[in-house]
């Protein structure tokens, strides 16, 4: 069968190359019922191919070839039976797209990949913010954990010996060294 121009159900123009295997099972019918059995079978195959594939979307043409081959074979075999011809196999060899259509499909696929990546990034941001919120709540419930985190940060910063670092020291850590009572303490200053 010569390559056929087909417009799919989703309006995508394609060129379809197919092969049909048939044999004459009743020579008398093949001569009497039809003028040229080979040409008639070829013409019927072309129109059937365009008709059947035109009812399907491009994705189906590409992914369901076996089913389409079978459907076309059944239709052809039913019509050629009266001519003494048995269609034994139909094979869609190739479905070609126009170059412009290939580029358009590639752009669409890229846009879909970017959309999915954005969704995944957004979900990751949501999970990270939830974890930060949990950490903040834990720190608020246990003030000692803030001091531990502060000391841990100092250790990390002190690991880089090439830089001079000035950091604030909480005054409540220095109060015992200065001899001042801590706020909220019942200790009274010594009487003079």
C-alpha positions as a Markdown table, in Angstrom:
| # | Residue | x | y | z |
|---|---|---|---|---|
| 1 | Unk | 0.0 | 0.0 | 0.0 |
| 2 | Unk | 1.5 | 3.4 | -0.9 |
| 3 | Unk | 2.0 | 5.8 | 2.0 |
| 4 | Unk | -1.2 | 7.5 | 3.0 |
| 5 | Unk | -1.9 | 11.0 | 4.3 |
| 6 | Unk | -4.2 | 10.7 | 7.2 |
| 7 | Unk | -5.7 | 13.3 | 9.5 |
| 8 | Unk | -6.2 | 11.9 | 13.0 |
| 9 | Unk | -9.2 | 12.6 | 15.1 |
| 10 | Unk | -7.3 | 15.2 | 17.0 |
| 11 | Unk | -6.5 | 17.0 | 13.7 |
| 12 | Unk | -2.8 | 15.9 | 13.4 |
| 13 | Unk | -1.7 | 15.3 | 9.8 |
| 14 | Unk | 0.4 | 12.2 | 9.5 |
| 15 | Unk | 1.8 | 10.0 | 6.7 |
| 16 | Unk | 1.2 | 6.3 | 7.3 |
| 17 | Unk | 3.1 | 3.5 | 5.6 |
| 18 | Unk | 1.4 | 0.1 | 5.8 |
| 19 | Unk | 1.7 | -3.3 | 4.4 |
| 20 | Unk | -1.1 | -5.8 | 3.6 |
| 21 | Unk | -0.6 | -9.5 | 3.0 |
| 22 | Unk | -3.3 | -11.3 | 1.2 |
| 23 | Unk | -3.7 | -14.4 | -1.0 |
| 24 | Unk | -6.3 | -15.6 | -3.5 |
| 25 | Unk | -8.3 | -18.5 | -2.0 |
| 26 | Unk | -10.9 | -18.7 | -4.7 |
| 27 | Unk | -9.4 | -17.9 | -8.2 |
| 28 | Unk | -12.8 | -18.1 | -9.9 |
| 29 | Unk | -14.2 | -15.3 | -7.6 |
| 30 | Unk | -11.0 | -13.3 | -8.0 |
| 31 | Unk | -11.4 | -13.2 | -11.8 |
| 32 | Unk | -15.2 | -13.0 | -12.1 |
| 33 | Unk | -16.3 | -10.8 | -9.1 |
| 34 | Unk | -13.7 | -8.1 | -9.6 |
| 35 | Unk | -11.8 | -6.7 | -12.6 |
| 36 | Unk | -8.4 | -6.5 | -11.0 |
| 37 | Unk | -8.2 | -8.2 | -7.6 |
| 38 | Unk | -4.8 | -6.8 | -6.7 |
| 39 | Unk | -5.7 | -3.2 | -7.6 |
| 40 | Unk | -9.1 | -3.5 | -5.9 |
| 41 | Unk | -7.6 | -4.8 | -2.7 |
| 42 | Unk | -5.0 | -2.1 | -2.7 |
| 43 | Unk | -7.6 | 0.6 | -3.2 |
| 44 | Unk | -9.8 | -0.8 | -0.5 |
| 45 | Unk | -6.8 | -1.0 | 1.8 |
| 46 | Unk | -5.9 | 2.6 | 1.2 |
| 47 | Unk | -9.5 | 3.9 | 1.9 |
| 48 | Unk | -9.9 | 1.6 | 4.9 |
| 49 | Unk | -6.5 | 2.7 | 6.4 |
| 50 | Unk | -7.5 | 6.4 | 6.1 |
| 51 | Unk | -11.0 | 5.8 | 7.5 |
| 52 | Unk | -10.0 | 3.7 | 10.5 |
| 53 | Unk | -6.9 | 5.7 | 11.5 |
| 54 | Unk | -8.9 | 9.0 | 11.0 |
| 55 | Unk | -11.2 | 7.8 | 13.9 |
| 56 | Unk | -8.2 | 7.6 | 16.3 |
| 57 | Unk | -6.0 | 10.2 | 18.0 |
| 58 | Unk | -2.3 | 10.4 | 17.3 |
| 59 | Unk | -1.4 | 8.8 | 20.7 |
| 60 | Unk | -3.6 | 5.8 | 19.8 |
| 61 | Unk | -2.0 | 5.4 | 16.4 |
| 62 | Unk | 1.4 | 5.3 | 18.0 |
| 63 | Unk | 0.6 | 3.2 | 21.1 |
| 64 | Unk | -2.1 | 0.8 | 19.8 |
| 65 | Unk | -0.8 | -0.4 | 16.5 |
| 66 | Unk | -1.5 | -4.0 | 17.1 |
| 67 | Unk | -5.2 | -3.3 | 17.7 |
| 68 | Unk | -5.4 | -1.0 | 14.7 |
| 69 | Unk | -3.7 | -3.6 | 12.5 |
| 70 | Unk | -6.3 | -6.2 | 13.7 |
| 71 | Unk | -9.3 | -3.9 | 13.1 |
| 72 | Unk | -8.1 | -3.0 | 9.6 |
| 73 | Unk | -7.5 | -6.7 | 8.8 |
| 74 | Unk | -11.0 | -7.7 | 9.9 |
| 75 | Unk | -12.6 | -5.0 | 7.8 |
| 76 | Unk | -10.5 | -5.8 | 4.7 |
| 77 | Unk | -11.0 | -9.5 | 5.1 |
| 78 | Unk | -14.8 | -9.1 | 5.3 |
| 79 | Unk | -14.9 | -6.9 | 2.1 |
| 80 | Unk | -12.5 | -9.0 | 0.1 |
| 81 | Unk | -14.2 | -12.4 | 0.9 |
| 82 | Unk | -16.6 | -11.9 | -1.9 |
| 83 | Unk | -13.7 | -11.5 | -4.3 |
| 84 | Unk | -12.1 | -14.8 | -3.2 |
| 85 | Unk | -9.3 | -13.0 | -1.3 |
| 86 | Unk | -8.1 | -13.7 | 2.2 |
| 87 | Unk | -6.3 | -10.8 | 4.0 |
| 88 | Unk | -3.9 | -12.6 | 6.3 |
| 89 | Unk | -2.0 | -9.7 | 7.8 |
| 90 | Unk | -2.0 | -5.9 | 8.1 |
| 91 | Unk | 1.0 | -4.1 | 9.4 |
| 92 | Unk | 1.3 | -0.3 | 10.0 |
| 93 | Unk | 5.0 | 0.0 | 9.4 |
| 94 | Unk | 5.5 | 3.7 | 10.2 |
| 95 | Unk | 3.6 | 6.8 | 11.3 |
| 96 | Unk | 5.4 | 10.0 | 10.3 |
| 97 | Unk | 4.7 | 13.5 | 11.5 |
| 98 | Unk | 5.4 | 16.8 | 9.7 |
| 99 | Unk | 8.6 | 18.5 | 11.1 |
| 100 | Unk | 6.5 | 21.5 | 12.3 |
| 101 | Unk | 4.3 | 19.1 | 14.2 |
| 102 | Unk | 7.3 | 17.3 | 15.8 |
| 103 | Unk | 8.6 | 20.6 | 17.0 |
| 104 | Unk | 5.1 | 21.6 | 18.4 |
| 105 | Unk | 4.9 | 18.2 | 20.2 |
| 106 | Unk | 8.4 | 18.7 | 21.6 |
| 107 | Unk | 7.5 | 22.1 | 22.9 |
| 108 | Unk | 4.3 | 20.8 | 24.5 |
| 109 | Unk | 6.3 | 17.9 | 26.2 |
| 110 | Unk | 8.9 | 20.4 | 27.5 |
| 111 | Unk | 6.2 | 22.6 | 28.9 |
| 112 | Unk | 4.6 | 19.6 | 30.6 |
| 113 | Unk | 8.0 | 18.6 | 32.1 |
| 114 | Unk | 8.5 | 22.1 | 33.4 |
| 115 | Unk | 5.0 | 22.1 | 34.9 |
| 116 | Unk | 5.7 | 18.9 | 36.7 |
| 117 | Unk | 9.1 | 20.2 | 38.0 |
| 118 | Unk | 7.4 | 23.3 | 39.4 |
| 119 | Unk | 4.8 | 21.1 | 41.2 |
| 120 | Unk | 7.5 | 18.9 | 42.7 |
| 121 | Unk | 9.5 | 22.0 | 43.8 |
| 122 | Unk | 6.4 | 23.6 | 45.3 |
| 123 | Unk | 5.7 | 20.3 | 47.2 |
| 124 | Unk | 9.3 | 20.3 | 48.5 |
| 125 | Unk | 9.0 | 23.9 | 49.6 |
| 126 | Unk | 5.8 | 23.1 | 51.5 |
| 127 | Unk | 7.4 | 20.1 | 53.3 |
| 128 | Unk | 10.5 | 22.2 | 54.2 |
| 129 | Unk | 8.3 | 25.0 | 55.6 |
| 130 | Unk | 6.3 | 22.5 | 57.6 |
| 131 | Unk | 9.5 | 21.1 | 59.1 |
| 132 | Unk | 10.8 | 24.6 | 59.9 |
| 133 | Unk | 7.5 | 25.3 | 61.6 |
| 134 | Unk | 7.8 | 22.2 | 63.7 |
| 135 | Unk | 11.4 | 23.1 | 64.6 |
| 136 | Unk | 10.3 | 26.6 | 65.7 |
| 137 | Unk | 7.6 | 25.2 | 67.8 |
| 138 | Unk | 10.0 | 22.8 | 69.5 |
| 139 | Unk | 12.4 | 25.7 | 70.2 |
| 140 | Unk | 9.7 | 27.8 | 71.6 |
| 141 | Unk | 8.6 | 25.0 | 74.0 |
| 142 | Unk | 12.1 | 24.4 | 75.3 |
| 143 | Unk | 14.3 | 27.6 | 75.7 |
| 144 | Unk | 17.4 | 25.4 | 76.5 |
| 145 | Unk | 17.3 | 24.1 | 73.0 |
| 146 | Unk | 17.8 | 27.7 | 71.7 |
| 147 | Unk | 21.0 | 27.9 | 73.8 |
| 148 | Unk | 22.2 | 24.6 | 72.5 |
| 149 | Unk | 21.5 | 25.6 | 68.9 |
| 150 | Unk | 23.4 | 28.9 | 69.5 |
| 151 | Unk | 26.4 | 27.0 | 70.9 |
| 152 | Unk | 26.3 | 24.6 | 67.9 |
| 153 | Unk | 26.3 | 27.5 | 65.5 |
| 154 | Unk | 29.4 | 29.0 | 67.3 |
| 155 | Unk | 31.2 | 25.7 | 67.0 |
| 156 | Unk | 30.4 | 25.6 | 63.2 |
| 157 | Unk | 31.5 | 29.2 | 62.7 |
| 158 | Unk | 34.7 | 28.7 | 64.8 |
| 159 | Unk | 35.7 | 25.8 | 62.5 |
| 160 | Unk | 36.8 | 28.3 | 59.8 |
| 161 | Unk | 40.1 | 29.7 | 61.1 |
| 162 | Unk | 40.8 | 32.0 | 58.2 |
| 163 | Unk | 38.3 | 34.6 | 59.3 |
| 164 | Unk | 37.9 | 36.9 | 62.3 |
| 165 | Unk | 34.4 | 36.6 | 63.7 |
| 166 | Unk | 32.7 | 38.9 | 66.1 |
| 167 | Unk | 29.6 | 37.5 | 67.7 |
| 168 | Unk | 27.2 | 38.7 | 70.3 |
| 169 | Unk | 27.2 | 37.0 | 73.6 |
| 170 | Unk | 24.0 | 36.9 | 75.6 |
| 171 | Unk | 24.3 | 39.0 | 78.7 |
| 172 | Unk | 22.6 | 36.3 | 80.9 |
| 173 | Unk | 25.7 | 34.1 | 80.3 |
| 174 | Unk | 28.0 | 36.8 | 81.6 |
| 175 | Unk | 26.0 | 37.8 | 84.7 |
| 176 | Unk | 27.5 | 35.1 | 86.9 |
| 177 | Unk | 31.0 | 36.3 | 85.9 |
| 178 | Unk | 30.2 | 39.9 | 86.7 |
| 179 | Unk | 28.8 | 39.1 | 90.1 |
| 180 | Unk | 25.3 | 40.3 | 89.3 |
| 181 | Unk | 22.3 | 38.3 | 90.3 |
| 182 | Unk | 20.2 | 36.9 | 87.5 |
| 183 | Unk | 16.8 | 38.3 | 86.9 |
| 184 | Unk | 14.2 | 36.6 | 88.9 |
| 185 | Unk | 16.7 | 35.5 | 91.5 |
| 186 | Unk | 15.9 | 35.9 | 95.2 |
| 187 | Unk | 19.5 | 36.6 | 96.0 |
| 188 | Unk | 19.9 | 40.1 | 97.6 |
| 189 | Unk | 23.0 | 42.1 | 97.1 |
| 190 | Unk | 25.3 | 42.0 | 100.1 |
| 191 | Unk | 24.7 | 44.9 | 102.5 |
| 192 | Unk | 27.4 | 47.5 | 102.7 |
